[in-house]
CSV table of C-alpha atoms in Angstrom, one decimal:
chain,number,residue,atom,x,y,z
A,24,UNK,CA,152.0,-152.1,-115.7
A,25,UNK,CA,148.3,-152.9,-115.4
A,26,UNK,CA,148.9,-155.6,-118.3
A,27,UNK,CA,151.6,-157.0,-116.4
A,28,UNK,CA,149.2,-157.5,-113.2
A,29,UNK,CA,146.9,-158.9,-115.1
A,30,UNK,CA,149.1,-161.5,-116.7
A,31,UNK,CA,150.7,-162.4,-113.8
A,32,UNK,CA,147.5,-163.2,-111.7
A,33,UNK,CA,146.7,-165.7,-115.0
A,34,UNK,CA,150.0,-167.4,-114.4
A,35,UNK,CA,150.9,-170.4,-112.0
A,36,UNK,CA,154.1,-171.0,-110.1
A,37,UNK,CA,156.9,-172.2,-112.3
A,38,UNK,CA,159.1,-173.9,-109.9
A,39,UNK,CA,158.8,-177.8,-109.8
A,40,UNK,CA,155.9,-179.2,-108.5
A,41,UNK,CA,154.3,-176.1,-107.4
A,42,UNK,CA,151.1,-174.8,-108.6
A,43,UNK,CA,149.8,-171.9,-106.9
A,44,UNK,CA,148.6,-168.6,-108.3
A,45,UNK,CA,151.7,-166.4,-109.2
A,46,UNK,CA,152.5,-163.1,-107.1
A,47,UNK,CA,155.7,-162.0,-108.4
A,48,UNK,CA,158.4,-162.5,-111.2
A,49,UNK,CA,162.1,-162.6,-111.3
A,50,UNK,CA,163.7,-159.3,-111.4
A,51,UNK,CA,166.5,-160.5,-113.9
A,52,UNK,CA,164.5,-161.9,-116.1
A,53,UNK,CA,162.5,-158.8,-116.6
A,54,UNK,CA,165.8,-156.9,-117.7
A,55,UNK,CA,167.2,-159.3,-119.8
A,56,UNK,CA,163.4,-159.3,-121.5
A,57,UNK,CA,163.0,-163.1,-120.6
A,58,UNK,CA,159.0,-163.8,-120.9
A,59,UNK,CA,157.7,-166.3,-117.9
A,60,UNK,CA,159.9,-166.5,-114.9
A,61,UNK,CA,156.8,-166.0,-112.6
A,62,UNK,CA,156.7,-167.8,-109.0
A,63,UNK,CA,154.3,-167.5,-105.8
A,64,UNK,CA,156.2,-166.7,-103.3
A,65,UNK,CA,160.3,-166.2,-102.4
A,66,UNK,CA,160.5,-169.4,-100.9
A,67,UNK,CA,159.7,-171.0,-103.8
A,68,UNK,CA,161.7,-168.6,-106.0
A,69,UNK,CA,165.0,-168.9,-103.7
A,70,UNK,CA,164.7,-173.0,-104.1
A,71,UNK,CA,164.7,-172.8,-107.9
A,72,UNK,CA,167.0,-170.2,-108.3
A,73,UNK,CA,170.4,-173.0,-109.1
A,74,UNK,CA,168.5,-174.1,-111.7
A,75,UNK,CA,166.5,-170.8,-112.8
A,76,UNK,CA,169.6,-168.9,-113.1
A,77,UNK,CA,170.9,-170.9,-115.8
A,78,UNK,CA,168.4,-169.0,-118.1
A,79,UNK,CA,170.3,-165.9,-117.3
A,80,UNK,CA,173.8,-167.3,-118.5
A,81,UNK,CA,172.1,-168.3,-122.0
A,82,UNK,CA,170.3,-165.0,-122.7
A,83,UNK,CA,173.1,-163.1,-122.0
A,84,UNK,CA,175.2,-165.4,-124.5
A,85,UNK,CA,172.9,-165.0,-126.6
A,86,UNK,CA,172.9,-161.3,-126.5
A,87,UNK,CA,176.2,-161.1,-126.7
A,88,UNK,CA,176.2,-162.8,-130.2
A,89,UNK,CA,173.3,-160.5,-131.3
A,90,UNK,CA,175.4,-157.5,-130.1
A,91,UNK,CA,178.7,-158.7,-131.7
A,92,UNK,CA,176.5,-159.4,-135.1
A,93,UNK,CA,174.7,-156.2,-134.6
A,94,UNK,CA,178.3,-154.2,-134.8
A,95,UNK,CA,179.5,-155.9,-137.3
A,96,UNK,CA,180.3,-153.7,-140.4
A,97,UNK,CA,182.3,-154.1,-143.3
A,98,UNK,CA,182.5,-150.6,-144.3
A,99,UNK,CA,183.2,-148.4,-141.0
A,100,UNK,CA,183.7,-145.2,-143.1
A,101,UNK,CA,180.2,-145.6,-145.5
A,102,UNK,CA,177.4,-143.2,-144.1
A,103,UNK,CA,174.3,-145.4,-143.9
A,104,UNK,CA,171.1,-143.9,-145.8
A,105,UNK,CA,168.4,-146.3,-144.6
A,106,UNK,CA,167.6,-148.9,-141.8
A,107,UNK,CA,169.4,-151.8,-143.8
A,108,UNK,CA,172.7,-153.2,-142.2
A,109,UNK,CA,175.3,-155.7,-143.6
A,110,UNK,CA,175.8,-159.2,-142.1
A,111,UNK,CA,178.7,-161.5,-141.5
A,112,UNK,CA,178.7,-163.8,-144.4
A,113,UNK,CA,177.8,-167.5,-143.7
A,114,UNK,CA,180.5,-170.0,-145.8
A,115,UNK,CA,180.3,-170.7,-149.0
A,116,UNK,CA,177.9,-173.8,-150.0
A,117,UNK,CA,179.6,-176.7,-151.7
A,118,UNK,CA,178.7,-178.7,-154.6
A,119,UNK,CA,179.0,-183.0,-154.8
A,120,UNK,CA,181.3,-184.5,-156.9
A,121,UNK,CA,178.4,-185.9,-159.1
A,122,UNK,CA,177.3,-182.8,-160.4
A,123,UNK,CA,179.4,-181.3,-163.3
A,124,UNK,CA,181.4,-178.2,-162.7
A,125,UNK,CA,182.3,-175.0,-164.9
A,126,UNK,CA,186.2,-174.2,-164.8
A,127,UNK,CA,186.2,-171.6,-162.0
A,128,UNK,CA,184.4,-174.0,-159.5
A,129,UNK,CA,187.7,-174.8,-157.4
A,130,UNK,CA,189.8,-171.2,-158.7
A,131,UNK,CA,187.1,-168.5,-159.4
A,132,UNK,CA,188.4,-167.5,-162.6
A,133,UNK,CA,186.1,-168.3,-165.9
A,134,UNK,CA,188.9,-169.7,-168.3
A,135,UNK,CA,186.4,-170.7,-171.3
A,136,UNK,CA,184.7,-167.3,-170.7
A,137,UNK,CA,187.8,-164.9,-170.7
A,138,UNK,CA,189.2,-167.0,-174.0
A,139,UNK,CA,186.1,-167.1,-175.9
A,140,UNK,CA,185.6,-163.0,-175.3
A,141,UNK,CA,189.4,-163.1,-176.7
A,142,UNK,CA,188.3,-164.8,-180.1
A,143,UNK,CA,185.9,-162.0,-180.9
A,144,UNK,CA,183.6,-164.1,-182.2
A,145,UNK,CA,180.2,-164.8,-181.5
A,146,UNK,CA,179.7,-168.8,-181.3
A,147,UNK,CA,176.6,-170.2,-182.9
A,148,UNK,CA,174.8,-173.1,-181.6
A,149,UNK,CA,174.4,-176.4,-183.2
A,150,UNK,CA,170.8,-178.4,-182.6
A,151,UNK,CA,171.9,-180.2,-180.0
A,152,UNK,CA,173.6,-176.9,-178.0
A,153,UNK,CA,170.3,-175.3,-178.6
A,154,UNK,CA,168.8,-178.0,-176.7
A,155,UNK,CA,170.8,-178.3,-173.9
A,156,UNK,CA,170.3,-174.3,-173.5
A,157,UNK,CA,166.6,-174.9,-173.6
A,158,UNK,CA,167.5,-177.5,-170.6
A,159,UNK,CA,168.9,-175.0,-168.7
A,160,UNK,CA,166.7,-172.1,-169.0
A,161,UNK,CA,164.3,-174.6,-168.1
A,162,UNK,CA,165.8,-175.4,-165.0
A,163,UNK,CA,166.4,-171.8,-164.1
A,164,UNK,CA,163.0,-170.8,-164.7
A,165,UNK,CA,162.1,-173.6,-161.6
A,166,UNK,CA,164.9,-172.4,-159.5
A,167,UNK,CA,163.8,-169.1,-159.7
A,168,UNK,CA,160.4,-169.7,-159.1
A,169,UNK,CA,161.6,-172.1,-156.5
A,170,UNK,CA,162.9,-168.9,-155.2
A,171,UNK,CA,160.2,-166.4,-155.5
A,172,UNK,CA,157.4,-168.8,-153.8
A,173,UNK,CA,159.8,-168.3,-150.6
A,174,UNK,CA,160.0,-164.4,-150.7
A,175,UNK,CA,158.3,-162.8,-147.8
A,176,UNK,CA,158.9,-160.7,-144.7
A,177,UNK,CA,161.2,-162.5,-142.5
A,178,UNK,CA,163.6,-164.8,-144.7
A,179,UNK,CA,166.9,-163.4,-145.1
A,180,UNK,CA,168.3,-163.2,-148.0
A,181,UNK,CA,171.2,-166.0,-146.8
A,182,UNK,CA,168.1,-168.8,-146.5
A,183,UNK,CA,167.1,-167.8,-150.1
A,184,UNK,CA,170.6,-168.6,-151.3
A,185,UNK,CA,170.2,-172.0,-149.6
A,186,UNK,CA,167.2,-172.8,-150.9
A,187,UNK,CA,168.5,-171.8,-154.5
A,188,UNK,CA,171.4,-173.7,-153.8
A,189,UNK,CA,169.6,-177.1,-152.7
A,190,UNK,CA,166.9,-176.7,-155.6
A,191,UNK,CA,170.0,-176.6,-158.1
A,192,UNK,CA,171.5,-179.7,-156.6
A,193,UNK,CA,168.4,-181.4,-156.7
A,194,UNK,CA,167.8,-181.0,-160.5
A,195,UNK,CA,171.8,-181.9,-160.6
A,196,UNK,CA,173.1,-178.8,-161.7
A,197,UNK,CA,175.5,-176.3,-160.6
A,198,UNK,CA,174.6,-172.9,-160.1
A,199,UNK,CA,176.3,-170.7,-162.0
A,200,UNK,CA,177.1,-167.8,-159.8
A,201,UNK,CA,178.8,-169.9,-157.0
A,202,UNK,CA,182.4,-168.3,-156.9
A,203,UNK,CA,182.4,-167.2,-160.4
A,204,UNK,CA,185.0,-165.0,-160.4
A,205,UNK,CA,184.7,-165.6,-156.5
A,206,UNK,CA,181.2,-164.8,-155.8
A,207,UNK,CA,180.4,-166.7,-152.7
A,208,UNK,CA,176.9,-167.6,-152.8
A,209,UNK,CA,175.0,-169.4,-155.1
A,210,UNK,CA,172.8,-166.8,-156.6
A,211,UNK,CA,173.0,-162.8,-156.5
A,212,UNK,CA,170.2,-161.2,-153.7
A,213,UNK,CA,169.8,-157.5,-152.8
A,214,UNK,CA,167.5,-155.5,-150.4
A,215,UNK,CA,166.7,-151.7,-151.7
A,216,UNK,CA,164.8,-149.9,-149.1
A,217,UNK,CA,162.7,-147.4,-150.8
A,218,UNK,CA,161.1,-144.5,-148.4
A,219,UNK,CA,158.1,-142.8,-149.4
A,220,UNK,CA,156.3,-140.6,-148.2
A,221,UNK,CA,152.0,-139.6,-148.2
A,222,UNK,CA,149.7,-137.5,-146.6
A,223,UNK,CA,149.0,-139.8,-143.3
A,224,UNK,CA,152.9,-140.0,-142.6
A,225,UNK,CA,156.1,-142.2,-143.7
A,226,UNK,CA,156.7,-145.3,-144.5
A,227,UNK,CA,159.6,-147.8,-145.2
A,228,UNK,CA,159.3,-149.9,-148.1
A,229,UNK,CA,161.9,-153.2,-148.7
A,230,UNK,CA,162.1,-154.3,-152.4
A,231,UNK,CA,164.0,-157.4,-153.2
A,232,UNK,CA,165.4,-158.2,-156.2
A,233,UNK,CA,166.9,-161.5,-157.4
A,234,UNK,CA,168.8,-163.2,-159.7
A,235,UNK,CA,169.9,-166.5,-160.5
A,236,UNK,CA,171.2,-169.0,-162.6
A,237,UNK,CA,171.8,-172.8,-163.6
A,238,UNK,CA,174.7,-174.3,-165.3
């Protein structure tokens, strides 16, 4: 409460064209957790308040979509064992015309896959083949570290897939996990939360692993 004083006795009026010291904040904004909102007196604070209130509609919006986000689970029967939730799933990222596709692009099913594991034989690369693979791991090995340089506390795993998905399109090639045998993202991204615990206490541990590929 003292911090609060304080802060507000640093602040100036925030209605229009007023400048004086602040004495007093609004009351709704402090529920809905909106920072600012200080003013010097009622008056003041009754003349702004068409315009101020509008700041209440859009945080409550907005909590609302946090909230409905929040509660969304996929799997209402699975008993939870860490801190880690699921999230609604952005769409899937598409691919130009340009860039050559792999036959499950459009349907999700790997036809040249599923008929070659049918031969039961093991197909053995000419010089030029061997090449192209050496393209390709080539150009996986800079998605992926494309990828890693952008791995730190706050990026969800959903910006990581766009990343991957625009540094494969910018080397023009497709990447390989997008809706292979309908996988909807562009490459494969998990949280593990690992608890541990030591003498001072415990603590929560996120490791991430990732995958991906270029085709």
């Amino acid at each position: 409460m003292a911090a609060e004083v304080e802060e507000m006795w640093q602040r100036t009026c925030e209605s229009p064209g007023c400048s004086q010291p602040a004495k007093l904040r609004c009351p709704t904004c402090i529920k809905l957790g909106i920072h600012g909102s200080f003013f010097c007196a009622q008056d003041c604070f009754k003349e702004s308040w068409n315009e101020h209130k509008k700041i209440h509609k859009s945080a409550r919006e907005a909590a609302k979509i946090e909230n409905s986000k929040a509660a969304f689970n996929p799997w209402p029967g699975y008993k939870f064992s860490g801190e880690l939730r699921p999230w609604p799933q952005s769409p899937m990222r598409t691919v130009p015309d340009h860039i050559q596709k792999p036959d499950y692009a459009e349907t999700g099913v790997p036809l040249s896959e599923i008929k070659s594991k049918q031969s039961m034989q093991i197909k053995v690369l000419n010089g030029e083949e061997i090449e192209k693979m050496r393209v390709a791991c080539r150009l996986a090995r800079e998605v992926m570290d494309t990828a890693a340089k952008n791995v730190k506390v706050g990026v969800t795993t959903d910006e990581l897939d766009r990343i991957v998905h625009e540094a494969c399109l910018e080397r023009n090639c497709y990447p390989s996990p997008l809706n292979y045998n309908g996988f909807p993202k562009s490459c494969c991204t998990f949280l593990a939360v690992t608890r541990a615990s030591a003498v001072e206490g415990h603590r929560t541990s996120y490791s991430l692993a990732h995958n991906c590929a270029c085709q």
